XYZ file of C-alpha atoms in Angstrom:
724
model
C 14.501 7.308 41.674
C 14.492 11.078 43.020
C 11.870 12.925 43.611
C 13.195 15.832 41.163
C 12.862 12.843 37.988
C 9.978 11.589 38.921
C 8.068 15.252 39.135
C 9.655 15.813 35.507
C 7.859 12.452 34.179
C 4.861 13.444 35.512
C 5.066 17.352 34.575
C 6.755 17.132 31.332
C 8.576 20.008 32.144
C 12.351 19.776 32.100
C 14.408 20.811 34.981
C 17.588 22.656 34.587
C 20.239 20.125 34.558
C 18.589 17.840 32.610
C 17.708 20.488 29.620
C 19.231 19.490 25.954
C 18.758 22.514 24.308
C 17.346 21.993 20.865
C 19.756 23.247 18.326
C 21.985 20.112 19.934
C 18.775 17.572 19.527
C 17.617 18.547 15.804
C 17.638 16.272 12.950
C 19.736 13.835 15.388
C 17.718 10.922 13.661
C 18.180 12.277 10.121
C 20.456 11.224 7.780
C 21.448 15.133 6.672
C 24.550 16.379 5.188
C 26.302 16.628 8.345
C 25.861 12.666 8.868
C 27.002 11.705 4.772
C 29.838 13.850 5.487
C 30.407 11.243 8.366
C 29.314 7.978 6.611
C 29.938 8.853 2.833
C 32.771 8.931 0.526
C 33.838 12.508 -1.198
C 32.325 10.775 -4.257
C 29.386 9.314 -3.491
C 28.420 12.767 -1.081
C 29.050 14.498 -4.825
C 26.707 12.571 -6.426
C 23.930 12.548 -3.399
C 23.963 16.471 -3.609
C 23.798 16.733 -7.023
C 21.248 14.541 -6.682
C 19.101 17.242 -4.735
C 20.494 19.620 -6.070
C 20.405 19.484 -10.011
C 18.464 16.632 -10.168
C 21.169 14.289 -11.693
C 21.123 10.054 -11.543
C 23.081 8.428 -8.756
C 24.705 5.263 -10.267
C 24.081 1.731 -8.716
C 27.685 2.035 -7.549
C 27.345 4.867 -5.767
C 24.250 3.908 -4.267
C 25.163 0.759 -2.956
C 28.050 3.073 -0.965
C 25.046 5.074 0.485
C 23.081 2.272 1.815
C 26.310 1.182 3.667
C 26.964 4.605 4.734
C 22.628 4.854 5.899
C 22.777 1.018 7.416
C 25.944 1.782 9.492
C 24.369 4.889 10.331
C 21.227 3.270 11.536
C 22.331 -0.016 12.772
C 24.486 2.856 15.161
C 21.690 4.321 16.232
C 19.598 1.540 16.587
C 17.537 0.945 13.867
C 17.136 -2.974 12.371
C 14.638 -2.222 10.064
C 13.875 -0.516 7.178
C 11.162 0.854 4.810
C 10.140 3.076 1.850
C 7.918 5.350 2.997
C 6.071 6.785 0.486
C 2.275 8.958 -0.172
C -0.012 6.892 -1.481
C -3.540 8.227 -2.996
C -5.493 7.920 0.591
C -4.131 10.890 1.368
C -2.007 9.668 4.319
C 1.365 7.790 4.483
C 2.064 3.718 4.045
C 5.592 1.819 4.804
C 6.350 -2.333 4.674
C 9.737 -2.848 7.193
C 12.311 -5.403 6.285
C 14.758 -6.480 8.744
C 18.399 -5.353 7.830
C 18.763 -9.242 7.914
C 19.621 -11.748 6.127
C 20.747 -15.893 5.816
C 24.508 -16.818 4.417
C 24.349 -19.765 2.331
C 25.968 -21.568 5.856
C 23.638 -20.808 7.426
C 25.049 -17.415 8.960
C 23.300 -14.067 9.415
C 24.501 -11.166 8.349
C 23.307 -7.051 8.145
C 22.087 -6.228 4.757
C 21.483 -3.816 2.864
C 22.341 -2.467 -0.746
C 21.835 -0.062 -3.310
C 19.493 -2.102 -4.661
C 16.677 -1.770 -1.755
C 18.070 1.626 -1.393
C 16.697 2.763 -5.225
C 13.180 0.594 -5.985
C 11.236 -1.709 -3.662
C 8.081 -3.646 -4.750
C 5.150 -3.247 -2.606
C 1.738 -4.976 -3.325
C -0.327 -1.923 -4.732
C -3.469 -3.642 -5.338
C -4.492 -2.278 -2.333
C -4.033 0.966 -2.606
C -6.554 3.350 -5.125
C -5.632 4.105 -8.430
C -8.485 5.338 -10.038
C -8.250 2.611 -12.514
C -4.825 2.748 -13.668
C -4.181 -0.951 -13.357
C -6.414 -3.869 -12.260
C -6.645 -5.190 -9.312
C -5.035 -8.579 -10.176
C -1.853 -6.359 -11.342
C -0.147 -6.108 -8.250
C 2.909 -4.874 -8.737
C 4.135 -1.336 -7.641
C 7.324 0.506 -7.518
C 8.505 2.785 -5.017
C 11.695 5.079 -6.081
C 14.206 6.790 -3.328
C 13.958 10.529 -3.315
C 17.537 11.857 -2.208
C 15.713 15.240 -1.822
C 13.885 14.509 0.923
C 16.744 12.674 3.960
C 16.338 9.447 5.175
C 15.181 9.333 8.874
C 15.215 7.166 12.089
C 11.580 6.599 13.171
C 11.248 4.046 16.428
C 13.780 1.461 15.121
C 12.958 1.886 11.661
C 14.898 3.581 9.065
C 12.419 5.275 7.069
C 13.322 6.385 3.608
C 11.015 8.933 1.825
C 10.299 7.933 -1.810
C 7.460 8.204 -4.758
C 5.103 5.036 -5.571
C 4.285 4.399 -9.382
C 2.887 1.533 -11.776
C 3.696 -0.955 -13.090
C 3.469 1.222 -16.441
C 5.183 3.802 -14.626
C 2.473 6.350 -13.566
C 2.321 7.867 -10.813
C 0.222 6.146 -7.671
C 1.130 9.363 -5.545
C 1.157 12.673 -4.381
C 4.774 12.681 -3.942
C 6.032 12.541 -7.924
C 3.855 14.803 -9.049
C 4.819 17.531 -6.549
C 8.166 16.636 -7.604
C 7.916 17.095 -11.097
C 6.025 20.946 -10.141
C 8.644 21.800 -8.333
C 11.039 20.962 -11.286
C 8.647 23.122 -13.400
C 8.139 26.105 -11.223
C 12.202 25.764 -10.460
C 13.104 25.407 -14.461
C 10.514 28.901 -15.445
C 11.299 30.698 -11.834
C 14.741 30.668 -13.003
C 14.636 31.832 -16.415
C 12.742 34.723 -15.482
C 14.826 35.357 -12.218
C 18.100 35.723 -14.066
C 16.527 38.982 -15.869
C 17.592 40.531 -12.955
C 20.511 38.438 -11.769
C 22.484 36.260 -14.229
C 23.639 33.846 -10.899
C 20.488 32.502 -10.429
C 21.105 28.723 -11.223
C 17.910 27.389 -8.579
C 14.750 28.647 -7.105
C 12.936 26.552 -4.633
C 9.343 26.839 -4.170
C 9.150 27.232 -0.145
C 6.497 26.223 2.442
C 5.447 27.170 6.121
C 2.239 25.440 7.341
C 0.289 26.243 10.046
C -1.003 22.969 11.251
C -4.697 23.385 13.673
C -5.851 20.436 15.370
C -7.743 19.851 18.795
C -7.207 17.795 21.432
C -9.902 16.047 23.202
C -9.721 13.527 26.152
C -9.086 9.728 24.625
C -11.804 8.216 27.044
C -14.786 10.660 26.365
C -13.664 9.810 22.556
C -14.340 6.395 23.327
C -18.238 6.808 24.334
C -18.126 8.410 20.505
C -18.481 6.073 17.391
C -19.240 8.935 15.087
C -15.524 10.901 16.644
C -13.821 7.100 15.686
C -14.773 6.167 13.118
C -15.352 9.583 11.032
C -13.163 11.957 12.826
C -15.883 14.412 13.679
C -19.180 14.205 15.514
C -22.612 13.467 13.667
C -24.180 14.730 16.503
C -24.497 16.628 19.450
C -25.711 19.469 21.144
C -23.711 22.938 21.562
C -22.295 23.959 24.840
C -24.081 26.509 26.418
C -20.554 28.213 26.344
C -18.855 27.935 23.330
C -15.772 30.534 21.570
C -18.287 33.681 21.796
C -15.578 35.003 24.291
C -12.804 34.611 22.490
C -10.898 33.610 25.996
C -9.130 31.026 24.852
C -7.716 32.048 21.933
C -3.590 32.683 22.389
C -4.611 32.447 26.116
C -2.938 30.168 28.407
C -1.795 26.726 26.990
C -3.723 24.225 29.272
C -1.157 21.575 31.449
C -2.110 18.667 30.049
C -2.090 20.314 26.067
C 1.350 21.999 27.292
C 2.881 18.484 28.494
C 1.715 16.968 25.565
C 3.387 20.187 23.138
C 6.552 19.738 24.993
C 6.827 15.848 24.154
C 5.802 16.172 20.742
C 8.352 19.110 19.633
C 11.364 17.058 21.577
C 9.948 14.231 18.977
C 10.514 16.355 16.095
C 13.287 18.127 16.970
C 14.993 15.010 16.714
C 13.287 14.252 13.416
C 14.628 17.478 11.929
C 10.949 19.176 11.580
C 11.782 22.826 12.748
C 8.415 23.855 14.734
C 8.640 26.812 15.828
C 5.039 28.516 17.061
C 2.590 27.042 19.585
C -0.546 28.347 20.966
C -4.152 27.805 21.647
C -6.694 28.442 18.716
C -10.340 30.302 18.907
C -11.738 27.303 19.580
C -11.796 25.315 22.660
C -9.411 22.865 23.031
C -8.141 24.192 19.506
C -4.454 24.395 19.218
C -1.677 25.302 15.887
C 1.403 24.425 15.735
C 4.023 25.987 12.865
C 7.222 25.580 11.709
C 10.009 27.497 9.878
C 9.572 26.846 6.175
C 11.450 24.593 4.110
C 11.774 23.921 0.979
C 7.725 22.978 -0.333
C 9.174 19.299 -0.539
C 10.621 18.593 2.630
C 8.184 20.581 4.396
C 5.203 18.143 3.239
C 7.008 14.810 4.083
C 7.395 16.664 7.434
C 3.657 17.649 7.795
C 2.493 13.941 7.179
C 5.252 12.691 9.510
C 4.129 15.284 12.629
C 0.569 14.160 11.962
C 1.432 10.134 12.462
C 3.773 11.628 15.259
C 0.660 13.743 16.523
C -1.243 11.129 16.803
C 0.998 8.369 18.795
C 2.493 11.361 21.240
C -1.200 11.655 21.942
C -1.927 8.405 23.255
C 0.951 8.561 25.508
C -0.900 11.284 27.608
C -4.579 10.064 27.350
C -5.584 12.412 24.476
C -6.816 11.727 21.056
C -6.118 14.734 18.041
C -8.594 16.119 15.693
C -7.249 16.430 12.222
C -10.624 16.611 10.678
C -11.583 19.851 9.244
C -15.189 20.635 11.209
C -15.116 18.116 14.180
C -17.777 20.346 16.197
C -20.827 22.136 14.550
C -21.529 25.717 15.040
C -17.275 26.261 16.382
C -14.259 27.171 14.497
C -12.691 24.217 12.175
C -9.507 23.310 11.220
C -7.322 24.658 8.394
C -3.537 24.125 7.467
C -2.626 27.110 6.181
C 0.366 27.331 3.283
C 2.616 29.944 3.068
C 3.572 29.967 -0.068
C 6.879 31.604 -2.023
C 9.639 31.378 -3.895
C 13.532 30.957 -3.139
C 16.909 31.672 -4.671
C 20.041 29.584 -4.687
C 21.643 33.394 -4.095
C 19.220 33.836 -1.801
C 16.303 35.734 -2.199
C 12.975 35.291 -1.585
C 11.388 36.870 -5.215
C 7.938 37.805 -3.680
C 9.961 40.266 -0.828
C 10.819 43.753 -2.111
C 14.603 44.874 -2.409
C 16.100 48.202 -1.694
C 16.397 48.565 -5.546
C 13.747 49.744 -7.893
C 15.236 46.456 -10.119
C 14.537 44.269 -7.079
C 11.483 45.325 -6.812
C 11.119 45.072 -10.359
C 11.936 41.461 -9.146
C 9.333 41.599 -6.709
C 6.330 42.528 -8.940
C 7.079 40.494 -11.699
C 6.139 37.191 -9.353
C 4.014 39.085 -7.577
C 2.090 39.664 -10.453
C 2.656 36.708 -12.057
C 1.277 34.726 -9.409
C -2.449 37.134 -9.412
C -2.498 35.894 -12.875
C -1.727 32.548 -12.621
C -4.723 31.932 -9.201
C -7.084 34.344 -11.715
C -6.579 31.571 -14.750
C -7.079 28.912 -12.915
C -9.344 29.800 -9.829
C -11.267 26.569 -10.394
C -8.235 24.449 -10.041
C -6.984 25.814 -6.941
C -10.376 25.333 -5.557
C -10.763 21.612 -6.753
C -6.660 21.184 -5.165
C -8.759 22.083 -1.520
C -11.637 19.708 -2.027
C -12.904 16.940 -0.012
C -16.046 15.501 1.740
C -14.568 16.660 5.462
C -13.415 20.089 3.747
C -16.588 21.033 2.656
C -17.957 21.419 6.112
C -15.808 23.924 7.126
C -14.846 26.533 4.079
C -17.504 29.463 4.190
C -17.882 28.274 7.943
C -17.330 30.385 11.170
C -13.772 31.795 10.386
C -12.911 29.717 7.077
C -12.924 31.496 3.575
C -14.995 30.760 1.293
C -15.476 28.346 -1.719
C -14.851 31.412 -4.143
C -11.152 32.224 -4.556
C -10.142 35.369 -4.570
C -6.725 37.642 -2.966
C -6.383 39.901 -0.797
C -3.152 42.318 -1.421
C -4.758 45.310 0.897
C -5.387 49.021 -0.560
C -1.612 49.969 -0.586
C -0.227 47.255 -3.174
C -3.650 47.785 -5.078
C -2.716 51.620 -5.685
C 0.814 50.565 -6.564
C -1.216 47.990 -9.230
C -3.398 50.736 -10.566
C -0.158 53.045 -11.177
C 1.437 50.136 -13.305
C -1.969 49.942 -15.411
C -1.170 53.063 -16.237
C 2.158 52.333 -18.400
C 2.287 53.507 -21.693
C 2.364 50.775 -24.211
C 5.462 50.432 -26.028
C 8.534 52.293 -25.076
C 8.537 54.566 -22.302
C 9.581 58.022 -21.723
C 12.351 58.777 -19.361
C 9.909 61.122 -17.021
C 7.711 58.065 -16.922
C 10.834 55.349 -16.048
C 11.727 58.055 -13.142
C 8.336 58.516 -11.655
C 8.044 54.583 -12.125
C 11.420 53.706 -10.162
C 11.269 56.282 -8.022
C 7.514 57.001 -6.541
C 6.310 53.957 -7.880
C 8.486 50.592 -7.354
C 10.707 52.057 -5.739
C 8.633 52.675 -2.366
C 7.106 49.194 -2.296
C 9.009 48.023 0.906
C 8.079 51.610 2.333
C 4.750 50.965 1.581
C 4.223 47.136 2.833
C 6.565 48.422 6.142
C 3.623 48.508 8.568
C 0.489 46.927 6.476
C 0.477 43.112 6.595
C -2.878 40.877 6.214
C -5.788 41.153 8.143
C -8.380 39.941 5.620
C -9.702 36.769 7.564
C -11.745 35.373 5.533
C -9.624 35.625 2.127
C -8.628 32.657 0.650
C -5.463 33.495 -1.031
C -4.139 36.376 0.493
C -0.199 37.892 0.844
C 1.253 38.541 3.860
C 4.498 40.826 3.125
C 6.608 38.693 1.422
C 4.343 35.395 0.655
C 1.591 34.024 -0.618
C -1.113 32.448 2.084
C -3.425 29.905 0.862
C -5.941 29.476 3.475
C -8.378 26.826 2.173
C -6.790 24.101 2.740
C -7.846 21.647 4.953
C -6.437 19.908 8.357
C -6.494 16.421 7.427
C -5.182 17.514 3.757
C -1.748 16.019 2.160
C -0.328 19.632 1.486
C 1.156 18.018 -1.491
C -2.425 18.199 -3.701
C -2.631 22.322 -3.706
C 1.158 22.410 -3.810
C 1.228 20.305 -7.116
C -1.262 22.681 -8.173
C -0.294 26.141 -7.458
C 3.576 25.312 -8.382
C 2.400 24.631 -11.512
C 0.046 27.024 -12.293
C 2.416 29.549 -11.715
C 5.179 27.560 -13.728
C 3.499 27.807 -16.747
C 2.352 31.380 -15.855
C 6.352 32.335 -15.671
C 6.621 30.278 -18.444
C 4.187 32.476 -20.834
C 5.928 35.462 -19.564
C 8.828 35.115 -20.537
C 8.178 34.422 -24.272
C 5.678 37.228 -24.618
C 8.720 39.659 -22.399
C 11.533 37.898 -25.313
C 9.602 38.755 -27.951
C 8.529 42.741 -27.262
C 12.205 43.007 -26.783
C 13.703 40.798 -30.006
C 10.383 42.026 -32.289
C 9.512 45.780 -30.561
C 13.254 46.342 -29.701
C 11.869 47.465 -26.065
C 14.923 47.141 -23.515
C 14.022 44.646 -20.726
C 12.697 46.497 -18.100
C 9.960 48.496 -20.573
C 8.845 44.842 -21.983
C 8.804 43.837 -18.795
C 6.582 47.048 -17.224
C 4.258 46.212 -21.488
C 3.656 42.345 -19.952
C 2.493 43.034 -16.546
C 0.371 45.912 -17.571
C -1.904 43.637 -20.011
C -1.654 41.288 -16.651
C -3.017 43.806 -14.303
C -5.864 44.368 -16.824
C -6.449 41.510 -17.349
C -6.395 39.609 -13.200
C -8.502 42.741 -11.811
C -11.323 40.034 -11.352
C -9.710 37.900 -9.072
C -8.397 41.019 -6.291
C -11.020 41.393 -3.619
C -10.217 43.088 -0.109
C -13.550 42.798 1.007
C -15.788 40.559 3.523
C -15.280 37.189 1.552
C -18.681 36.131 3.427
C -20.951 39.095 2.486
C -24.002 38.392 0.649
C -23.195 41.623 -2.123
C -19.520 39.531 -3.065
C -21.881 36.229 -3.869
C -23.554 38.528 -6.686
C -19.630 40.296 -7.358
C -18.344 37.639 -7.561
C -20.768 35.828 -9.821
C -20.587 38.777 -11.898
C -17.080 38.640 -12.230
C -17.541 35.316 -13.116
C -14.977 33.202 -10.490
C -16.635 30.080 -9.566
C -18.153 29.363 -6.458
C -18.264 25.213 -6.252
C -19.405 24.970 -2.992
C -19.238 20.769 -3.061
C -16.290 17.898 -3.840
C -18.410 16.734 -6.682
C -18.877 19.848 -8.524
C -15.561 21.516 -7.541
C -13.361 18.242 -8.664
C -14.791 18.667 -12.176
C -12.669 20.855 -13.670
C -10.411 18.596 -13.219
C -11.045 17.091 -16.803
C -11.200 20.303 -18.599
C -9.497 20.718 -21.316
C -7.389 23.911 -20.701
C -6.401 21.653 -17.474
C -5.538 18.318 -19.197
C -2.775 20.879 -21.335
C -1.642 22.523 -18.246
C -0.453 19.473 -16.418
C 0.801 18.204 -20.288
C 2.633 21.142 -21.341
C 4.191 21.339 -17.946
C 4.789 17.775 -17.545
C 3.511 17.083 -13.952
C 1.042 14.687 -14.811
C -0.584 12.814 -18.190
C -4.227 12.509 -18.688
C -4.130 9.433 -17.569
C -3.153 10.664 -14.100
C -5.473 13.199 -13.967
C -8.225 11.021 -14.684
C -7.563 8.511 -12.156
C -6.814 11.161 -9.365
C -10.781 12.571 -10.353
C -11.655 8.863 -9.717
C -9.874 8.258 -7.035
C -11.247 11.858 -4.878
C -14.703 11.074 -5.912
C -14.581 7.757 -5.184
C -12.903 8.421 -1.046
C -16.111 11.502 -1.562
C -18.609 8.733 -1.900
C -16.653 6.038 0.935
C -16.409 8.967 2.930
C -20.174 10.021 3.109
C -21.193 6.687 2.810
C -19.565 5.933 6.059
C -21.112 9.046 7.688
C -24.330 7.569 6.529
C -23.935 4.330 8.418
C -22.540 5.675 11.740
C -25.508 8.453 11.813
C -28.089 5.505 11.424
C -26.229 3.167 14.156
C -25.983 6.351 16.578
C -29.811 6.540 15.969
C -30.901 3.272 16.080
C -28.162 1.605 18.899
C -28.006 4.819 20.733
C -30.217 7.682 20.338
C -33.663 5.568 20.183
C -32.952 3.612 23.419
C -31.545 6.066 25.392
C -34.583 8.161 24.519
C -36.847 5.447 25.078
C -35.648 4.546 28.362
C -35.943 8.148 29.546
C -39.562 8.076 28.710
C -39.959 4.933 30.573
C -38.511 6.678 33.586
C -41.127 9.787 32.921
C -43.884 7.214 32.463
C -43.222 5.807 35.780
C -43.088 8.934 37.531
C -46.326 9.867 36.254
C -48.082 6.504 36.844
C -46.379 7.172 40.443
C -48.083 10.205 40.411
C -51.366 8.543 39.905
C -51.366 6.168 42.334
C -50.530 8.487 44.647
C -52.980 11.558 43.802
C -55.404 10.095 41.718
C -56.712 12.814 39.120
C -54.375 15.527 40.310
C -51.920 13.603 38.546
C -52.114 15.467 35.619
C -51.653 19.134 36.613
C -48.634 17.610 39.024
C -47.563 15.712 36.055
C -48.068 18.290 33.438
C -44.420 18.944 32.667
C -43.436 15.123 32.483
C -46.321 15.032 30.237
C -45.357 17.511 27.821
C -41.187 16.132 27.573
C -43.095 13.105 26.779
C -45.102 14.614 23.970
C -41.558 16.620 22.959
C -39.662 13.312 22.817
C -42.816 11.283 20.882
C -42.136 13.986 18.205
C -38.451 14.053 17.860
C -38.100 10.514 18.117
C -40.878 10.021 15.295
C -39.305 12.438 13.239
C -35.795 11.241 13.734
C -37.008 7.349 12.698
C -38.221 9.005 9.471
C -35.854 10.403 8.569
C -33.182 7.790 9.247
C -34.901 5.313 7.316
C -35.324 7.794 4.351
C -31.489 8.386 4.597
C -30.748 4.564 4.391
C -33.359 4.524 1.266
C -31.724 7.508 -0.468
C -28.211 5.988 0.019
C -29.091 2.996 -0.720
C -30.650 4.716 -4.487
C -27.129 6.077 -4.577
C -25.404 2.647 -3.885
C -27.006 1.923 -7.219
C -25.702 3.680 -9.675
C -22.726 2.351 -11.790
C -21.679 6.060 -13.090
C -19.402 7.355 -10.478
C -19.415 11.128 -11.503
C -23.816 10.341 -10.636
C -23.023 8.462 -7.701
C -20.702 11.235 -5.911
C -23.120 14.296 -6.774
C -25.961 11.574 -5.330
C -24.973 11.218 -1.882
C -24.418 14.759 -2.041
C -27.310 16.366 -3.131
C -29.741 13.184 -1.761
C -27.894 11.573 1.198
C -26.281 14.430 2.592
C -28.743 16.649 3.492
C -30.479 14.687 5.597
C -27.453 14.410 8.024
C -28.413 18.038 9.304
C -31.558 17.097 9.723
C -31.182 13.866 11.777
C -29.282 16.126 14.123
C -31.248 18.553 14.217
C -33.840 15.655 16.148
C -31.314 14.251 17.586
C -29.658 17.490 19.442
C -33.377 18.206 20.328
C -33.575 14.866 21.985
C -30.704 15.669 23.869
C -31.383 18.672 25.451
C -35.094 17.014 26.546
C -33.357 13.590 27.822
C -31.419 13.401 30.814
C -27.341 13.563 31.335
C -27.550 10.181 33.202
C -29.700 8.742 30.360
C -27.380 10.099 27.286
C -25.072 7.675 25.930
C -22.730 10.240 24.072
C -20.119 12.264 26.115
C -21.010 16.167 25.221
C -19.362 18.992 23.936
C -19.541 20.941 27.428
C -17.263 17.942 27.950
C -15.221 16.670 24.886
C -14.868 20.832 24.422
C -14.051 21.812 27.943
C -12.161 19.092 30.130
C -9.216 19.890 29.988
């Protein structure tokens, strides 16, 4: 092997003669349109394209052709197995691999994969969360092919994205409700977009996620049972240097992290994940990557696939990826900002101003309706990002608060104020001219150099999209995207009904009717708009005055899921049935309980198996030192050992406190476990068990400051965060 090739393997850098352009490797392992054109008949290709574009069904004969084509392509690329790749309510993905292999009656072996295997499978659903939709002994569940998300080869397996439903048809996953929400917003937005362009036949919700994460040394992580089992450090004294110098943000990417990123990006290119941006984040050893925007369903699939790839690539580099929203206390946590917009099949971003007043009126229509939807369902939007891990991040350091508000900036606020003053009913020629030329017409100029800079806003307009910043780093984007697209769909339906009514009954012109309805929406949604500091005490008080929800914990946030207005919303849009919603609430509460329970158990083990023994060992060292001083110096040892004696007293004080607090936490956990009603149990874990965590941590961290490095059994923050 030549030296050049060896260096390339060791460093991850590609030499010029080995470089493959990303455009050449992109989607090489994806059964996309190019592959379909190569392997499918004309009829089969048209049928699949129709299913993707209009949702039309694919008949069994065509499904057989698609399956045969997929199999031929996959085997030619080295695949030996296939799987239905789905998203159960665990928050992760699931898969069961079957070989392209079968036996004929005469014992000969063949590769087999038919339409029936492509379209539907029956995995055992008994061990997946269902929220009471079916009993444990009713194991049957169905996965059904989602042709809108292309199949791909991962390793040596053909992965077919699917939905996952119960025997009785209820969604047991996160993809099925998302697809329904995307269908609802497509229909509603298309109807409204046709006010401005009759050629529009489809509207896609687009998503661009920004994935934040930490990279730490895998060997160091193995010394931390809390990191391995919970994803975060339950104890740990802050390093003397953290992020206070802001020297990591956008800094030079460390060589080891860079090699990981290069390897990761190569894998992503092959799988059609259009990653584009990489950089250091604010906290030490924290990073971010972001892709080109995609249709929301595909973007969600790509994000889930990406997180799995990241874990596998990290292993190759002796690293561990942390997706937990708050793995380290006292420094920035990790989010997954969801940048959302709506785009027509004619190539128009509906949240981007245009070159004419009519195009800008279109922009304002979707802009104001989104604001109105968020104002109306802000509590539900908060519930969509609720989790035990995200509770630690929201409102801490750089993360937005639990109060949902919208930032639009002063310039757009001024535009909305102008529109709020529009006359009721028909507009005078002068008012139309003023609106079209001096208010609506100037929006592109207003936005040219006025992008958002308020990093505390949970929901911000950033030029041609809305950015939902409260989404947690390890969360499945499908949950918040399902809620956001559902509430916008519902709002756009109501908007169109009101506009059509004014046109038909009040004989208003189309633009007059639109202005009239928008005026009322702007007035009624003023409370959700806030451009100030989301962390300030004044905003907390002001939000309460405005009657905005402030649900700081997951159990409190999830109550809205079964409120009458929520059940009506999902039913009216056809996104979820009442049974599916109640099941999801139960699953979310159960997950919260289990995650908090696991953390409590791990914390107790750390205290009794690691921290107390280490502290006692260090105490013994001090006692031996003091005893030695006494043997040599007699009574003078008290003066000479004053420091040691003082440390011993502090050790004893914190040792006693940590033991008492841990025992009290364990008792509180036992009492919580005795509760049968899941709502009460979650509340007990939140209010009676969780508060002990910080109290125990405080004493553990004080012990860490006192005990010698040699005795302390856990990798410290300074190692985890600064060893590159």
